[in-house]
Coordinates of C-alpha atoms (C1' of nucleotides) in Angstrom, one line a residue:
Chain A
M12 CA -22.5 10.5 19.6
A13 CA -19.4 10.6 22.2
N14 CA -16.6 12.2 21.3
D15 CA -15.9 13.3 17.7
K16 CA -13.8 16.1 17.8
R17 CA -10.9 14.5 16.8
M18 CA -8.3 17.0 16.8
D19 CA -8.7 17.5 20.3
C20 CA -7.7 13.8 21.1
V21 CA -4.9 13.7 18.3
I22 CA -3.2 16.7 20.4
L23 CA -4.0 15.1 23.8
G24 CA -2.4 11.6 22.3
L25 CA 0.7 13.7 21.3
L26 CA 1.2 15.6 24.3
S27 CA 0.8 12.4 26.3
H28 CA 4.8 11.7 25.8
E29 CA 6.1 15.1 25.5
A30 CA 5.5 19.0 25.8
L31 CA 5.1 20.0 22.0
T32 CA 4.5 23.4 20.3
G33 CA 1.9 23.9 17.9
Y34 CA 4.5 23.7 15.1
D35 CA 5.7 20.5 16.4
I36 CA 2.4 18.9 16.3
K37 CA 1.9 20.0 12.5
K38 CA 5.2 18.2 11.9
K39 CA 4.4 15.1 13.6
L40 CA 1.0 15.4 11.5
D41 CA 3.3 15.6 8.4
T42 CA 5.4 12.2 9.3
S43 CA 4.9 10.1 11.9
L44 CA 1.0 10.0 11.5
S45 CA 0.7 11.3 7.8
F46 CA -0.2 8.1 6.3
F47 CA -3.4 7.7 8.2
W48 CA -4.2 11.3 9.7
S49 CA -3.9 14.8 8.7
G50 CA -4.7 18.3 9.8
S51 CA -3.9 22.1 9.3
Y52 CA -2.5 25.0 11.5
G53 CA -6.4 26.4 10.9
S54 CA -7.3 23.6 13.3
I55 CA -4.3 22.8 15.3
Y56 CA -3.8 26.5 16.9
P57 CA -7.6 27.1 17.6
T58 CA -7.6 23.5 19.4
L59 CA -4.9 24.3 21.4
N60 CA -6.6 27.7 22.9
K61 CA -9.6 25.6 23.6
L62 CA -7.9 22.9 25.5
S63 CA -6.4 25.4 27.4
K64 CA -9.1 26.9 28.4
E65 CA -10.8 23.8 29.4
G66 CA -7.6 22.9 31.3
L67 CA -6.8 19.7 29.5
I68 CA -3.4 21.2 28.9
V69 CA -1.4 23.8 29.9
A70 CA 0.8 26.1 28.1
T71 CA 4.5 26.4 29.3
D72 CA 5.4 29.6 28.0
S73 CA 9.0 29.9 27.2
T74 CA 9.0 33.1 25.6
L75 CA 12.0 35.6 26.1
K76 CA 13.5 32.7 28.6
E77 CA 16.0 31.6 25.8
G78 CA 15.8 31.3 22.0
R79 CA 12.8 32.0 20.1
A80 CA 9.5 32.4 21.4
K81 CA 7.5 29.3 21.5
I82 CA 4.7 27.9 23.7
L83 CA 5.1 24.4 24.7
Y84 CA 1.8 22.6 25.7
S85 CA 1.7 19.6 28.5
L86 CA -1.2 17.3 29.7
T87 CA -2.8 18.4 33.1
P88 CA -4.0 15.6 35.2
E89 CA -7.5 16.3 33.6
G90 CA -6.3 16.2 29.9
H91 CA -4.7 13.0 31.0
A92 CA -8.0 11.3 32.2
F93 CA -9.8 12.5 29.0
L94 CA -7.3 11.0 26.7
K95 CA -7.4 7.6 28.7
A96 CA -11.3 7.6 28.5
W97 CA -11.1 8.3 24.9
L98 CA -8.9 5.7 24.4
T99 CA -10.7 2.8 26.3
E100 CA -14.0 4.0 24.1
P101 CA -14.6 1.7 20.7
V102 CA -13.6 3.4 17.4
I103 CA -16.3 5.1 16.1
K104 CA -15.4 5.3 12.6
D105 CA -12.4 4.6 10.3
E106 CA -13.1 6.8 7.4
L107 CA -11.6 6.4 4.1
R108 CA -12.2 8.9 0.5
Y109 CA -10.3 7.3 -2.3
E110 CA -10.9 9.7 -5.1
T111 CA -8.7 7.3 -7.1
L112 CA -11.0 4.8 -6.9
L113 CA -14.0 7.0 -7.4
K114 CA -12.5 8.1 -10.6
L115 CA -11.9 4.6 -11.7
F116 CA -15.3 3.6 -10.9
F117 CA -16.6 5.6 -13.5
G118 CA -14.1 4.5 -15.7
G119 CA -16.6 3.8 -18.4
E120 CA -16.8 7.5 -19.0
L121 CA -13.3 8.1 -18.9
G122 CA -11.5 5.3 -21.0
R123 CA -9.1 2.7 -20.6
V124 CA -6.0 5.2 -21.4
G125 CA -7.3 7.8 -18.6
A126 CA -8.2 4.8 -16.1
L127 CA -4.3 3.8 -16.6
E128 CA -3.4 7.1 -16.3
H129 CA -4.9 7.5 -12.8
I130 CA -3.4 3.9 -11.5
K131 CA 0.1 4.8 -12.7
R132 CA -0.2 8.2 -10.7
F133 CA -1.2 6.5 -8.0
E134 CA 1.5 3.9 -7.8
E135 CA 4.0 6.7 -8.2
K136 CA 2.7 8.5 -5.4
I137 CA 2.7 5.3 -3.0
K138 CA 6.1 3.6 -4.0
P139 CA 8.2 6.5 -2.2
Q140 CA 6.1 6.6 0.9
Y141 CA 6.1 2.7 1.1
E142 CA 9.9 2.8 0.7
L143 CA 10.1 5.3 3.4
L144 CA 7.8 3.1 5.5
Q145 CA 9.7 0.2 5.0
M146 CA 12.7 2.0 6.7
I147 CA 10.8 3.1 9.5
V148 CA 9.8 -0.2 10.6
E149 CA 13.3 -1.8 10.2
S150 CA 14.8 1.1 12.6
L151 CA 11.7 0.7 15.1
K152 CA 12.6 -3.2 15.1
A153 CA 15.9 -2.5 15.7
V154 CA 15.4 -0.1 18.6
Q155 CA 12.6 -1.7 20.9
E156 CA 13.5 -0.5 24.5
E157 CA 11.1 2.2 24.9
K158 CA 7.5 1.0 25.7
D159 CA 5.9 3.4 23.0
H160 CA 7.7 1.8 20.4
V161 CA 5.8 -1.1 19.9
Y162 CA 2.7 1.1 19.3
Y163 CA 4.6 3.1 16.4
L164 CA 6.2 -0.2 15.2
L165 CA 2.4 -1.5 14.8
T166 CA 0.9 1.7 13.0
A167 CA 3.7 1.4 10.7
M168 CA 3.4 -2.3 9.8
F169 CA 0.0 -1.5 8.8
G170 CA 1.2 1.0 6.7
V171 CA 3.8 -1.2 5.2
E172 CA 1.3 -4.0 4.7
T173 CA -1.5 -2.0 3.3
Y174 CA 0.9 -0.2 1.0
E175 CA 2.1 -3.3 -0.5
A176 CA -1.6 -4.2 -1.3
Y177 CA -1.8 -1.3 -3.0
L178 CA 1.3 -1.7 -5.3
R179 CA 0.1 -5.1 -5.9
W180 CA -3.5 -4.0 -6.9
C181 CA -1.6 -1.6 -9.0
E182 CA -0.1 -4.6 -11.2
K183 CA -3.0 -6.4 -11.2
A184 CA -5.2 -3.6 -12.4
K185 CA -2.8 -2.8 -15.1
K186 CA -3.0 -6.2 -16.4
E187 CA -7.1 -6.6 -16.2
L188 CA -7.2 -3.3 -18.6
K189 CA -4.6 -4.4 -20.9
K190 CA -6.5 -7.6 -21.4
N191 CA -9.5 -5.8 -21.8
E192 CA -7.8 -3.9 -24.7
T193 CA -7.8 -6.7 -27.0
K194 CA -11.2 -7.3 -26.7
Chain B
M14 CA -7.8 24.3 -6.0
A15 CA -9.9 22.9 -8.8
N16 CA -12.8 20.7 -7.9
D17 CA -13.4 19.8 -4.7
K18 CA -17.0 19.7 -4.5
R19 CA -17.0 16.0 -4.2
M20 CA -20.6 14.9 -4.2
D21 CA -21.2 16.6 -7.2
C22 CA -18.8 14.1 -9.1
V23 CA -20.2 11.1 -7.4
I24 CA -23.6 12.5 -8.3
L25 CA -22.7 12.9 -11.8
G26 CA -20.9 9.3 -12.0
L27 CA -23.7 7.7 -10.9
L28 CA -26.1 9.4 -13.1
S29 CA -23.9 8.5 -16.2
H30 CA -25.2 5.1 -16.2
E31 CA -28.7 5.2 -15.6
A32 CA -31.3 7.9 -14.2
L33 CA -31.5 7.7 -10.4
T34 CA -33.7 9.1 -7.5
G35 CA -31.7 10.8 -4.2
Y36 CA -32.9 7.4 -2.5
D37 CA -31.3 5.1 -4.8
I38 CA -27.8 7.2 -4.9
K39 CA -27.8 6.8 -1.2
K40 CA -28.3 2.9 -1.6
K41 CA -25.5 2.8 -3.9
L42 CA -23.3 5.0 -1.5
D43 CA -23.7 2.5 1.0
T44 CA -23.5 -0.8 -1.2
S45 CA -20.7 -0.7 -4.1
L46 CA -19.4 2.2 -3.0
S47 CA -19.3 2.0 0.7
F48 CA -15.7 0.5 1.1
F49 CA -14.4 3.8 -0.3
W50 CA -16.9 6.7 -0.5
S51 CA -19.8 7.6 2.0
G52 CA -22.4 10.2 1.9
S53 CA -25.7 11.1 3.6
Y54 CA -29.1 12.4 2.5
G55 CA -28.2 16.0 4.1
S56 CA -25.8 16.4 1.3
I57 CA -27.5 14.1 -1.8
Y58 CA -30.5 16.5 -2.1
P59 CA -29.3 19.5 -1.7
T60 CA -26.7 19.0 -4.3
L61 CA -29.2 17.2 -6.4
N62 CA -31.2 20.5 -6.3
K63 CA -28.0 22.6 -7.1
L64 CA -26.9 20.7 -9.9
S65 CA -30.6 20.7 -11.5
K66 CA -30.4 24.7 -11.1
E67 CA -26.9 24.8 -12.7
G68 CA -28.1 22.4 -15.8
L69 CA -26.2 19.7 -15.3
I70 CA -28.5 17.3 -14.4
V71 CA -32.4 17.3 -15.0
A72 CA -35.4 15.8 -12.9
T73 CA -37.7 13.4 -14.8
D74 CA -40.6 13.5 -12.3
S75 CA -42.6 10.6 -12.4
T76 CA -45.0 11.7 -9.7
L77 CA -48.3 10.7 -10.2
K78 CA -47.6 8.6 -13.4
E79 CA -47.5 5.3 -11.6
G80 CA -46.8 4.2 -8.3
R81 CA -45.1 6.2 -5.6
A82 CA -43.8 9.7 -6.2
K83 CA -40.1 9.8 -7.1
I84 CA -38.1 12.3 -8.8
L85 CA -35.4 10.7 -11.1
Y86 CA -32.4 12.4 -12.2
S87 CA -30.5 11.9 -15.3
L88 CA -27.4 13.7 -17.0
T89 CA -27.6 16.3 -19.6
P90 CA -24.7 17.1 -22.1
E91 CA -23.4 19.7 -20.0
G92 CA -23.2 17.3 -16.9
H93 CA -21.7 14.8 -19.2
A94 CA -19.3 17.1 -20.0
F95 CA -18.2 18.5 -16.8
L96 CA -17.9 14.8 -15.6
K97 CA -15.6 14.0 -18.2
A98 CA -13.5 17.0 -17.2
W99 CA -13.5 16.1 -13.8
L100 CA -12.4 12.3 -14.8
T101 CA -9.4 13.4 -16.6
E102 CA -8.1 15.9 -14.2
P103 CA -5.5 14.4 -11.9
V104 CA -6.6 13.0 -8.4
I105 CA -6.3 15.7 -5.6
K106 CA -6.2 13.6 -2.6
D107 CA -6.8 10.5 -1.3
E108 CA -7.5 10.8 2.3
L109 CA -8.1 8.6 4.9
R110 CA -8.6 8.8 8.8
Y111 CA -8.2 5.7 10.4
E112 CA -9.3 6.1 14.3
T113 CA -8.1 3.0 15.1
L114 CA -5.0 3.5 14.1
L115 CA -4.8 6.7 16.0
K116 CA -5.9 5.1 19.0
L117 CA -3.1 2.2 18.6
F118 CA -0.3 4.9 18.0
F119 CA -1.2 6.0 21.6
G120 CA -1.2 2.7 23.0
G121 CA 1.3 3.8 25.2
E122 CA -1.5 5.3 27.4
L123 CA -3.8 2.3 26.6
G124 CA -2.3 -0.4 27.4
R125 CA -1.9 -3.5 25.9
V126 CA -5.1 -5.2 26.8
G127 CA -7.0 -2.4 25.3
A128 CA -4.8 -2.1 22.1
L129 CA -5.7 -5.8 21.5
E130 CA -9.2 -4.7 21.9
H131 CA -9.2 -2.1 19.4
I132 CA -7.3 -4.5 16.8
K133 CA -9.9 -7.4 17.3
R134 CA -13.0 -4.8 16.9
F135 CA -11.1 -3.9 13.6
E136 CA -10.8 -7.2 12.8
E137 CA -14.4 -8.4 13.4
K138 CA -15.6 -5.3 11.4
I139 CA -13.4 -6.2 8.4
K140 CA -13.9 -9.8 7.9
P141 CA -17.6 -10.0 6.8
Q142 CA -16.9 -7.1 4.5
Y143 CA -13.8 -8.8 2.8
E144 CA -16.1 -11.9 2.3
L145 CA -18.8 -10.0 0.5
L146 CA -16.2 -8.1 -1.5
Q147 CA -14.7 -11.5 -2.7
M148 CA -17.9 -12.6 -3.5
I149 CA -18.5 -9.6 -5.4
V150 CA -15.1 -10.0 -7.3
E151 CA -16.2 -13.6 -8.3
S152 CA -19.6 -12.5 -9.8
L153 CA -17.8 -9.8 -11.6
K154 CA -15.3 -11.8 -12.9
A155 CA -18.2 -14.3 -14.4
V156 CA -19.9 -11.8 -16.1
Q157 CA -18.0 -9.2 -18.3
E158 CA -20.4 -8.3 -20.7
E159 CA -20.8 -4.6 -19.8
K160 CA -18.0 -2.2 -20.4
D161 CA -18.6 -0.9 -17.2
H162 CA -17.8 -4.2 -15.6
V163 CA -13.9 -4.0 -15.6
Y164 CA -14.2 -0.6 -13.8
Y165 CA -16.3 -2.1 -11.1
L166 CA -14.2 -5.3 -11.0
L167 CA -10.9 -3.1 -10.2
T168 CA -12.5 -1.2 -7.3
A169 CA -13.8 -4.6 -6.2
M170 CA -10.5 -6.1 -6.7
F171 CA -8.6 -2.9 -4.4
G172 CA -11.1 -3.9 -1.8
V173 CA -10.1 -7.4 -1.5
E174 CA -6.5 -7.0 -2.0
T175 CA -6.2 -4.0 0.9
Y176 CA -8.9 -6.0 3.1
E177 CA -6.4 -9.2 3.0
A178 CA -3.8 -6.7 4.2
Y179 CA -5.7 -5.7 7.0
L180 CA -6.7 -8.9 8.0
R181 CA -3.0 -10.1 7.8
W182 CA -1.8 -7.3 9.8
C183 CA -4.1 -7.9 12.3
E184 CA -2.6 -11.3 13.2
K185 CA 1.1 -9.9 13.0
A186 CA -0.2 -7.1 15.3
K187 CA -1.7 -9.4 17.9
K188 CA 1.2 -11.6 18.0
E189 CA 3.7 -8.6 18.5
L190 CA 1.5 -7.2 21.2
K191 CA 1.8 -10.7 22.6
K192 CA 5.6 -11.3 22.1
N193 CA 5.9 -8.1 24.1
E194 CA 4.0 -9.4 26.8
T195 CA 6.3 -11.4 28.0
K196 CA 9.1 -8.5 28.4
Chain C
dC10 C1' 22.1 39.4 3.3
dG11 C1' 18.7 36.4 1.5
dT12 C1' 16.4 32.2 2.0
dA13 C1' 14.9 28.1 4.5
dG14 C1' 12.7 26.8 8.4
dC15 C1' 10.8 28.2 12.8
dA16 C1' 6.5 30.0 15.1
dT17 C1' 1.7 31.7 15.8
dG18 C1' -2.4 33.1 14.4
dT19 C1' -7.4 34.1 12.4
dA20 C1' -11.2 35.0 8.8
dA21 C1' -13.6 33.1 5.3
dC22 C1' -15.4 29.3 3.7
dA23 C1' -16.3 24.6 2.2
dG24 C1' -18.3 20.8 2.9
dG25 C1' -20.0 17.8 5.2
dT26 C1' -23.1 15.2 9.3
dT27 C1' -27.1 14.4 12.3
dA28 C1' -31.5 14.6 13.4
dC29 C1' -35.5 15.6 12.8
dA30 C1' -40.1 15.9 9.8
dT31 C1' -43.2 13.9 6.7
dG32 C1' -45.8 10.7 4.3
dA33 C1' -46.6 6.6 1.1
dT34 C1' -46.3 1.9 0.1
dT35 C1' -45.5 -3.0 0.3
dC36 C1' -45.0 -7.2 2.8
dT37 C1' -46.1 -10.2 6.5
Chain D
dA9 C1' -52.8 -3.8 11.6
dG10 C1' -47.6 -2.6 12.3
dA11 C1' -43.4 -2.9 10.5
dA12 C1' -39.8 -2.1 7.1
dT13 C1' -38.8 0.3 3.1
dC14 C1' -39.1 3.8 -0.3
dA15 C1' -38.9 8.9 -0.8
dT16 C1' -37.8 13.7 -0.1
dG17 C1' -36.1 17.1 2.3
dT18 C1' -34.0 20.8 5.9
dA19 C1' -32.1 23.3 9.8
dA20 C1' -28.5 23.5 13.1
dC21 C1' -24.2 22.2 13.8
dC22 C1' -19.4 20.5 13.3
dT23 C1' -15.0 20.4 11.9
dG24 C1' -12.0 21.3 9.2
dT25 C1' -9.2 23.6 5.2
dT26 C1' -7.2 27.8 2.5
dA27 C1' -5.3 31.5 2.2
dC28 C1' -3.6 35.4 4.3
dA29 C1' -0.8 38.1 7.8
dT30 C1' 3.2 38.6 10.8
dG31 C1' 7.9 38.2 12.5
dC32 C1' 12.0 35.9 14.4
dT33 C1' 16.6 33.1 13.6
dA34 C1' 19.7 30.2 11.6
dC35 C1' 22.6 28.9 7.9
dG36 C1' 25.4 29.4 4.0

DNA sequence: CGTAGCATGTAACAGGTTACATGATTCT
DNA sequence: AGAATCATGTAACCTGTTACATGCTACG
């Protein structure tokens, strides 16, 4: 069974380079991690409290010190050890749930026009994200001093590679459906 | 908000071509749909009961008729209408959670050797699935009589395209990490 | 002075999984 | 005879989302 509480690990991982607030964590999820992971405040803040109680992270409450009230969290040695143990374990599962493919799979009920619609919408959603990722890869390749950069680069490269595959598929799929039209 | 109860829609979709038992549905999820969707008995059977109560599907109880006891379900006109409505709506979200990428993203804590391990394991998991999908695509391309085949082909093509991208990425990622080794 | 962004949090619910329980039938 | 597969189901749990509630601060 091992460790399935993934938000715990996401948070520990993010805190391993720098102290962050819950809000910061959400932002990271919505930017750097967005194409392969997600999470909401409703799971971030409760997890932060839980990890604090467990002693895996500590709150450096900067309230009133200067500027606005915020709670910065950072890893404790125990948290660090926990993270390392989890990172070493084999991956349990990579899960994907492509609603687009599900709808397409049942395309017989939908018809060609509807199926094409879904493909086009998928394509439109992917394109800008692809371009963004491409820029990220370029900038990461340029600046490779920090040790963690290689790993950010690897994940971003994964995104670029798969998004390119998605876009190629969109083209092929549209062709295939149009070929079928004449029958 | 719309319709988020996805298992409902998966079941309705699968029943749209043929009557199936809960067990059959599970098998379909574990084969044809496995690379983009999943589900367990613990959600299949309760959903089947719920949809029955709602009148979207009907149970053709073949118990005692011949052979072993089983409950075949099929779509009612209402179920059909519901499915069509859902298929027409735009996709709400395609979600993915790549634990592999998550662990890789935190590679700084793990180190090169551990990161390479994860990449290799990912590669080994993908390879056989890729080969299987390739065969499926070939056989679907050969036999294109039935109307639904095009849609199965499209989804399988998606799988082939993305799995190829995964494998390409594995090569690049390994190179990138080895390049870094010398630094 | 209003809007956008920073910042924290919770309650209700949704939507699943895991593990267990049970038993028939087919194949070897 | 025993294993594998067919077949149905449930209870406990987990994990997370949505929607709401609150208020500060920086900027134009």
